[in-house]
Tab-separated table of C-alpha atoms and ligand atoms in Angstrom:
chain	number	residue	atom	x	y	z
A	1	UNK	CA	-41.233	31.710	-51.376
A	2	UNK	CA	-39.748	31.085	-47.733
A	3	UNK	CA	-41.824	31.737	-44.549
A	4	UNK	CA	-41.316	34.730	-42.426
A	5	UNK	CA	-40.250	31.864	-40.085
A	6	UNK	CA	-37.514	30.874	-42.645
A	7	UNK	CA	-36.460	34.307	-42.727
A	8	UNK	CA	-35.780	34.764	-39.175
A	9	UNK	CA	-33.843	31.891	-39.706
A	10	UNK	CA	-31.348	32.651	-41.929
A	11	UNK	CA	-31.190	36.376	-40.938
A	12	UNK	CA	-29.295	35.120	-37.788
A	13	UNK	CA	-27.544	32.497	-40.064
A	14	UNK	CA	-26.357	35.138	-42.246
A	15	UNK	CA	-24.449	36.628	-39.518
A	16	UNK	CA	-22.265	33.763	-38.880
A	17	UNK	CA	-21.452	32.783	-42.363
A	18	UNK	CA	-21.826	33.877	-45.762
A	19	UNK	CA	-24.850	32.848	-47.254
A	20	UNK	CA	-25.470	30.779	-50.451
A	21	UNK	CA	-26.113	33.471	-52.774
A	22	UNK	CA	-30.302	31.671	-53.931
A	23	UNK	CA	-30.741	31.854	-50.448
A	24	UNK	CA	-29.005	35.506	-49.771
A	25	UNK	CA	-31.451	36.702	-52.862
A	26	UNK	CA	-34.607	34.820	-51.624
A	27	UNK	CA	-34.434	36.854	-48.133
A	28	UNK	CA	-34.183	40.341	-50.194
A	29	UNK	CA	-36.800	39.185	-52.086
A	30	UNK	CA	-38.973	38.030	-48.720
A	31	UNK	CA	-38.107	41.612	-47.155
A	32	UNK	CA	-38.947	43.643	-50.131
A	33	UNK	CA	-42.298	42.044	-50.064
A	34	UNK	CA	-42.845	42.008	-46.425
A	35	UNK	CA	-42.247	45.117	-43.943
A	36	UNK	CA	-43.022	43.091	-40.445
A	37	UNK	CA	-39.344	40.804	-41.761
A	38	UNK	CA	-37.024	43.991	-42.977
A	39	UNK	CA	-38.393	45.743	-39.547
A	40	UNK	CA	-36.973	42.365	-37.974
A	41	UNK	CA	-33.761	41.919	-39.899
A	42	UNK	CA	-33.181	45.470	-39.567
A	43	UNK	CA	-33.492	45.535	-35.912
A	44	UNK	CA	-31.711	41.822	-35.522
A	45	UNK	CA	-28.127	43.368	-37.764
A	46	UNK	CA	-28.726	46.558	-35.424
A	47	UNK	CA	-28.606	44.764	-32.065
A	48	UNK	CA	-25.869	42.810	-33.552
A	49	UNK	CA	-23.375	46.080	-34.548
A	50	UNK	CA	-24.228	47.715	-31.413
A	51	UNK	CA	-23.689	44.319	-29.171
A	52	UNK	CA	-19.762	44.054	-31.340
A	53	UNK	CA	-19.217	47.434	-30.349
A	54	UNK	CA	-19.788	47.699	-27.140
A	55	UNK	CA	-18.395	44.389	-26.125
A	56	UNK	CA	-15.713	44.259	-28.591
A	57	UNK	CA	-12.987	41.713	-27.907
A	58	UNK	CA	-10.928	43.364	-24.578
A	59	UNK	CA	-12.938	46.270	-23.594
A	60	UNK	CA	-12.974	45.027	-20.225
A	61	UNK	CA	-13.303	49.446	-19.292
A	62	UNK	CA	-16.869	48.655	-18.411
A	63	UNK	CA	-17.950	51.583	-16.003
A	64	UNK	CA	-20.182	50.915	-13.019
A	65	UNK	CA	-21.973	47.200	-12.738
A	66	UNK	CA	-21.087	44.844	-10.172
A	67	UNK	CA	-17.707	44.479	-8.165
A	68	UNK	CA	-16.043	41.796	-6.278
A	69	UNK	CA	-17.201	41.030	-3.192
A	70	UNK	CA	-15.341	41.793	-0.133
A	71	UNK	CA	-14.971	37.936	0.648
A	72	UNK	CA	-13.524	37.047	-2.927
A	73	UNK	CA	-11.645	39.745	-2.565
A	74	UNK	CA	-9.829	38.512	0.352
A	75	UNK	CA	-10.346	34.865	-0.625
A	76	UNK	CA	-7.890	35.749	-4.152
A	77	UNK	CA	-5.363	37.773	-2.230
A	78	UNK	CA	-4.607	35.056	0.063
A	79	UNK	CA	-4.688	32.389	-2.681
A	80	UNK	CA	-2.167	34.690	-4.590
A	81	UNK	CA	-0.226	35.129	-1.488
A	82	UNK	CA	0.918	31.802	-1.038
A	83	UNK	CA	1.755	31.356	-4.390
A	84	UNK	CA	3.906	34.563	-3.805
A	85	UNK	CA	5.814	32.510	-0.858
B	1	UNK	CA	10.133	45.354	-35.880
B	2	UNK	CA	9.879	48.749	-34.359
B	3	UNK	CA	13.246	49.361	-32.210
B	4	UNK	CA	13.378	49.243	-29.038
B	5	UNK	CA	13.605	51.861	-26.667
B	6	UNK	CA	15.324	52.712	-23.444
B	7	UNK	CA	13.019	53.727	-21.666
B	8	UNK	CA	10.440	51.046	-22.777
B	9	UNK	CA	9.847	48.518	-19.720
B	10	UNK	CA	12.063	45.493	-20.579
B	11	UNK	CA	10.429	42.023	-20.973
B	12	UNK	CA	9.603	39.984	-17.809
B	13	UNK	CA	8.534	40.810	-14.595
B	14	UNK	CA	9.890	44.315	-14.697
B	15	UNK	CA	6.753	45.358	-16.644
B	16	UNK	CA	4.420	44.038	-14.390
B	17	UNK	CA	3.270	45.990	-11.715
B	18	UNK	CA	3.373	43.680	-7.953
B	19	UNK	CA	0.994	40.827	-7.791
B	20	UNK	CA	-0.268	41.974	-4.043
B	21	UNK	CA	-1.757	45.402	-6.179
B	22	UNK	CA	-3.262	43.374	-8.826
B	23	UNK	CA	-6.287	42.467	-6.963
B	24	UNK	CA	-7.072	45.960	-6.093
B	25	UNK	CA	-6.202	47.456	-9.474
B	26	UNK	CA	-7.774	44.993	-11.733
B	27	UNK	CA	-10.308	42.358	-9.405
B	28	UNK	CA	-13.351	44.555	-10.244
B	29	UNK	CA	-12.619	45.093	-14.105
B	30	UNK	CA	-12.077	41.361	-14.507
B	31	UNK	CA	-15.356	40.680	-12.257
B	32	UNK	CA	-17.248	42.734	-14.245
B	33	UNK	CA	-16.061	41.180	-17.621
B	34	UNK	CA	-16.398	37.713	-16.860
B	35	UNK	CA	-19.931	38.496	-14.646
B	36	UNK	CA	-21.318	39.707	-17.720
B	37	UNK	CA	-20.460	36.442	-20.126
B	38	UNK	CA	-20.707	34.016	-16.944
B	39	UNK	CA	-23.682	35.439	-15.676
B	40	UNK	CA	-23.082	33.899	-12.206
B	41	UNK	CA	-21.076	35.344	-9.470
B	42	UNK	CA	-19.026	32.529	-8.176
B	43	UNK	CA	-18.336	31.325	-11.537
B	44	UNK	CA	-16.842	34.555	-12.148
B	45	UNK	CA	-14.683	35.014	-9.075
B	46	UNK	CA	-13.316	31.505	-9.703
B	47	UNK	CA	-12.501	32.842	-12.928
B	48	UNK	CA	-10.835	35.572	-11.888
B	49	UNK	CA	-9.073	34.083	-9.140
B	50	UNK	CA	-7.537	31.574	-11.802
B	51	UNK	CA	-6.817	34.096	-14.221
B	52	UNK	CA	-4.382	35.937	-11.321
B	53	UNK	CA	-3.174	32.838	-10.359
B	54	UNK	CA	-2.480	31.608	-13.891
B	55	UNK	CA	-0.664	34.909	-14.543
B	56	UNK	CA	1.028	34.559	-11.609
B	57	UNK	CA	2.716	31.952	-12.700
B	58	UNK	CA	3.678	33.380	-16.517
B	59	UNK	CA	4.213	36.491	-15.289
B	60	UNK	CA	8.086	36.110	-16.848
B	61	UNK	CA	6.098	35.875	-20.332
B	62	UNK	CA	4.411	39.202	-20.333
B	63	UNK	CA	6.551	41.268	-22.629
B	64	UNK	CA	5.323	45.028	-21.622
B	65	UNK	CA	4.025	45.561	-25.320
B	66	UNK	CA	0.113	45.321	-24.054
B	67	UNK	CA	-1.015	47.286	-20.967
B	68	UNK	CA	-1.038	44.606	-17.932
B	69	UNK	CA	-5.151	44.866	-18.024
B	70	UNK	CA	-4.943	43.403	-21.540
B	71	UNK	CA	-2.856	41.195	-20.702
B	72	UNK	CA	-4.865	39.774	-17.975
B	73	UNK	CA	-8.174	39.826	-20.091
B	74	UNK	CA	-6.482	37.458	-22.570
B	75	UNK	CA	-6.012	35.450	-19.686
B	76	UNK	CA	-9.158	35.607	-18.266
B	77	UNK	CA	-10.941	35.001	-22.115
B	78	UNK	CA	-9.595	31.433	-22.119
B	79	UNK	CA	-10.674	30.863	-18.332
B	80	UNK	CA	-14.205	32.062	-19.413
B	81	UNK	CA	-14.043	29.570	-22.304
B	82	UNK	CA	-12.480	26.953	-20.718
B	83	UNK	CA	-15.492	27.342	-18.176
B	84	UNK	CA	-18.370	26.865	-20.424
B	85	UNK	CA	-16.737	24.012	-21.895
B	86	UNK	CA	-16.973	22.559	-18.858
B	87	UNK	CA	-20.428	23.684	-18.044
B	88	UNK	CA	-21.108	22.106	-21.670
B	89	UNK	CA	-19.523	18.377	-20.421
B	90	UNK	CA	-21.192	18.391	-17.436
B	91	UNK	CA	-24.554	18.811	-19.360
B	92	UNK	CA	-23.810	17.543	-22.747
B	93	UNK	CA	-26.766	18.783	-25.012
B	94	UNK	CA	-28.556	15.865	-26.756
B	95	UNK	CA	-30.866	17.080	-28.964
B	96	UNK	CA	-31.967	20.780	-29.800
B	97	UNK	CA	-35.365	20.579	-29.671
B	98	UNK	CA	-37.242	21.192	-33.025
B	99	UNK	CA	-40.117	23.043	-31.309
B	100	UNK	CA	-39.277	26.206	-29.703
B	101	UNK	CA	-42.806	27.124	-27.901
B	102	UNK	CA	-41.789	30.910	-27.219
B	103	UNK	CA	-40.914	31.214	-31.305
B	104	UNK	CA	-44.089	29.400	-32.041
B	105	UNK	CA	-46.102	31.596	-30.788
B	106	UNK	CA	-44.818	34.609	-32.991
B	107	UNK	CA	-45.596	32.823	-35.981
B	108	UNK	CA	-49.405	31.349	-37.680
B	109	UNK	CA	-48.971	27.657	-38.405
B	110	UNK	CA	-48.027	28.576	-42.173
B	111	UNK	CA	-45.382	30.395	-41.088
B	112	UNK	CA	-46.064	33.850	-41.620
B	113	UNK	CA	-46.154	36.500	-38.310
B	114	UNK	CA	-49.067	36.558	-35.407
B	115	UNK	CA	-46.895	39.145	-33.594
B	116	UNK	CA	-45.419	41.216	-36.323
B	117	UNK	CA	-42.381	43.144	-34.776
B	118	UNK	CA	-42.918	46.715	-33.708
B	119	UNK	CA	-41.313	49.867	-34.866
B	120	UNK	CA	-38.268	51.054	-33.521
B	121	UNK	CA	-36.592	54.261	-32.276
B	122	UNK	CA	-35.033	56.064	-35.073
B	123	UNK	CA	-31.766	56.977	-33.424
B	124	UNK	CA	-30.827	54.020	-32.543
B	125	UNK	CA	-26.804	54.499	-33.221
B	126	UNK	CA	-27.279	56.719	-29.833
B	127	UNK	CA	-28.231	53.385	-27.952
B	128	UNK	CA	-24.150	53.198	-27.330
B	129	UNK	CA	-23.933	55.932	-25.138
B	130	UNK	CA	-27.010	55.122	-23.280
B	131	UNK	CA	-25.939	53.239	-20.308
B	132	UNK	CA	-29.417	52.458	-19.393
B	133	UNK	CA	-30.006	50.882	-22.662
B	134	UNK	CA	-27.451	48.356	-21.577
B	135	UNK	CA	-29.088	47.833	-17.906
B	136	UNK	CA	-31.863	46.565	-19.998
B	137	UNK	CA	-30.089	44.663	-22.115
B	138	UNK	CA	-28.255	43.249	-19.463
B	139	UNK	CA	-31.813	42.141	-17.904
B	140	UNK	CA	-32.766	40.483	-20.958
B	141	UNK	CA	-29.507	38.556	-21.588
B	142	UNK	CA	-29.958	37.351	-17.853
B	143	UNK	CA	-33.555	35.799	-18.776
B	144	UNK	CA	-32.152	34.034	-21.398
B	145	UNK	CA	-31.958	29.922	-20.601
B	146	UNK	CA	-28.288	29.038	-19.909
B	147	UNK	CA	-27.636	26.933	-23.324
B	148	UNK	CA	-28.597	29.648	-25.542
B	149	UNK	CA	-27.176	32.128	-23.350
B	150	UNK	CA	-23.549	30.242	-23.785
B	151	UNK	CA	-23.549	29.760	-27.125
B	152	UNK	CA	-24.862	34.148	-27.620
B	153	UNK	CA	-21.765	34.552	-24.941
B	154	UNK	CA	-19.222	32.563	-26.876
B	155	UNK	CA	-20.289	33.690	-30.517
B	156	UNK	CA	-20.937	36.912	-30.382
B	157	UNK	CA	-19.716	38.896	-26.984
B	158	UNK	CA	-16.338	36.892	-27.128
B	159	UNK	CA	-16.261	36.434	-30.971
B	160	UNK	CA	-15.274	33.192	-31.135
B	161	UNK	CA	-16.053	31.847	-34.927
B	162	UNK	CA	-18.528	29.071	-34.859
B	163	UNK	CA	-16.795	26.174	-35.462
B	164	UNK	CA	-14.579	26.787	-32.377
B	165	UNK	CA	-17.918	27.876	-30.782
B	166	UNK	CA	-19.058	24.287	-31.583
B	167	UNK	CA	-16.008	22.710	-30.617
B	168	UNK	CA	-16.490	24.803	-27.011
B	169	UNK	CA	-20.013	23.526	-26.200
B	170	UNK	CA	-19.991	20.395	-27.901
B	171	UNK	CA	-23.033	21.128	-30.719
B	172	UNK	CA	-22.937	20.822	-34.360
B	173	UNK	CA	-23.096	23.437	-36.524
B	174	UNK	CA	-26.828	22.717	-37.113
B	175	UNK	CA	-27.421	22.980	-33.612
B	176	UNK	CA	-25.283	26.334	-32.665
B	177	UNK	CA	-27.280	27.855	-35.724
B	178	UNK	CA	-30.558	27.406	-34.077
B	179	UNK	CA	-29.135	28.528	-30.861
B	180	UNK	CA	-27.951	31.806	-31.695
B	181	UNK	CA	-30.890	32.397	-33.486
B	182	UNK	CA	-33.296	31.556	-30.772
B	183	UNK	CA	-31.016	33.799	-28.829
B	184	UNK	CA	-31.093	36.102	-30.885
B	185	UNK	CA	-34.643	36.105	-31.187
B	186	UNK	CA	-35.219	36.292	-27.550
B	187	UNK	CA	-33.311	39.261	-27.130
B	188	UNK	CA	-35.058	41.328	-30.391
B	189	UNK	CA	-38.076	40.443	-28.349
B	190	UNK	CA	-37.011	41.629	-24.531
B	191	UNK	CA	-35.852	44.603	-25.865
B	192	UNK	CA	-38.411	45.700	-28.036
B	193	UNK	CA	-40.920	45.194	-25.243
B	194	UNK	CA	-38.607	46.909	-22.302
B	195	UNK	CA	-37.052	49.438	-24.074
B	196	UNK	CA	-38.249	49.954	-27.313
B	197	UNK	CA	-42.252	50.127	-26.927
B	198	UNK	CA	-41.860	51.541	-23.395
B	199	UNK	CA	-44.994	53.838	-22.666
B	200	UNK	CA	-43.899	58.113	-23.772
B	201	UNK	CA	-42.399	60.031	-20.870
B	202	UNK	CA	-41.023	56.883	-18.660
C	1	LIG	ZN1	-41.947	38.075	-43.825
């Protein structure tokens, strides 16, 4: 039977590629059997969804959070500018 | 092909609104985007200063089909990858350590849990919405060491598949794997004990 360890393991794994299917049924089997790993594989795949979603490839419409500083600011206008000559 | 319009903006730079206004209109947008997977201010103003420069110079390529921002995020997406790849030559990794002290101490020596993770709120899906929820998470990703942080940047908040991922920072496959799990980890943990088992009423 894997570790709880080994579970952890290839609950991340199994978010980058598909599995082998003895070790895709040896992690139900694990979380069937032990709450404290489907508590963390549920949690893991939720952070995951909600982490795609919000940062989905593009949405750069992030509201609030940091802006430019004033000097970069200036420091990319004039660096555009004489390109623009 | 759908047919095109008169009224559509033609290709080339008559779609484009002036370079002098792009600064204005799109600097803190781009900021933001590549503050969050950079994680370091002046990494991200160079990388936004390069993406307007780089577009700049193509600006006879963009074709009016995508709105200018997108177009500039696609631009600034390679500038953010071409900048941890050279973070990731600079300080080639040589060996992932086998031993990961914070994971060890989550688990007894046989493997099984010492620190069993909590329960979590059941509405969860709300967590979207919640803009402190992402403040927090935001804290958390910014505690994470830079290597782990790169590969959790690349893989998952850029979506890059993991053999380009790989290719990016230089790792195996092996190696990445343990990365973004370690990442992963990390985060589970930082937000479960920030957000997640936060004391009733705060
Ligand atoms: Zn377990």
């Amino acid at each position: 039977m894997l570790s709880c360890k080994d579970v952890t393991r290839l609950v991340s794994e199994g978010l980058d590629r598909d599995l082998p299917l003895d070790r895709r049924l040896a992690v139900r089997l694990h979380v069937l059997l032990c709450g404290a790993c489907r508590a963390y594989r549920r949690q893991v795949i939720l952070l995951n969804a909600l982490v795609c979603r919000r940062f989905s490839r593009g949405s750069a419409r992030l509201p609030g959070g940091p802006s430019l500083s004033a000097e970069a600011r200036e420091r990319i206008q004039a660096s555009l500018k004489k390109r623009d000559a | 092909m759908t047919p095109v319009h008169e009224d559509r903006p033609t290709p080339g730079e008559r779609g484009l609104s002036a370079p002098e206004d792009w600064v204005d209109r799109y600097g803190d947008e781009l900021f933001r985007y590549a503050y969050l997977r950079l994680r370091d201010p002046a990494s991200a103003e160079d990388a936004v200063q390069e993406t307007f420069l780089a577009a700049f110079r193509a600006r006879s390529e963009f074709q009016g089909r995508s709105s200018e921002l997108t177009w500039l995020v696609s631009i600034l997406r390679r500038k953010i990858v071409d900048c941890f790849r050279r973070a990731a030559r600079e300080q080639p990794v040589v060996d992932i350590e086998t031993e990961d002290p914070e994971a060890d101490g989550l688990f007894q020596p046989n493997g099984w849990w010492r620190v069993k993770p909590g329960p979590w709120v059941p509405d969860a899906g709300a967590l979207l919405e919640q803009s402190e929820f992402w403040d927090v998470f935001q804290g958390c990703f910014s505690r994470l060491p830079p290597r782990l942080a790169a590969a959790f940047s690349l893989r998952v908040l850029e979506e890059l598949e993991p053999q380009e991922t790989c290719k990016v920072l230089g790792v195996t496959a092996t190696n990445l794997g343990v990365m973004l799990h370690r990442a992963r980890a990390r985060l589970r943990r930082c937000l479960e004990a920030r957000w997640f088992q936060r004391p009733e009423g705060e």
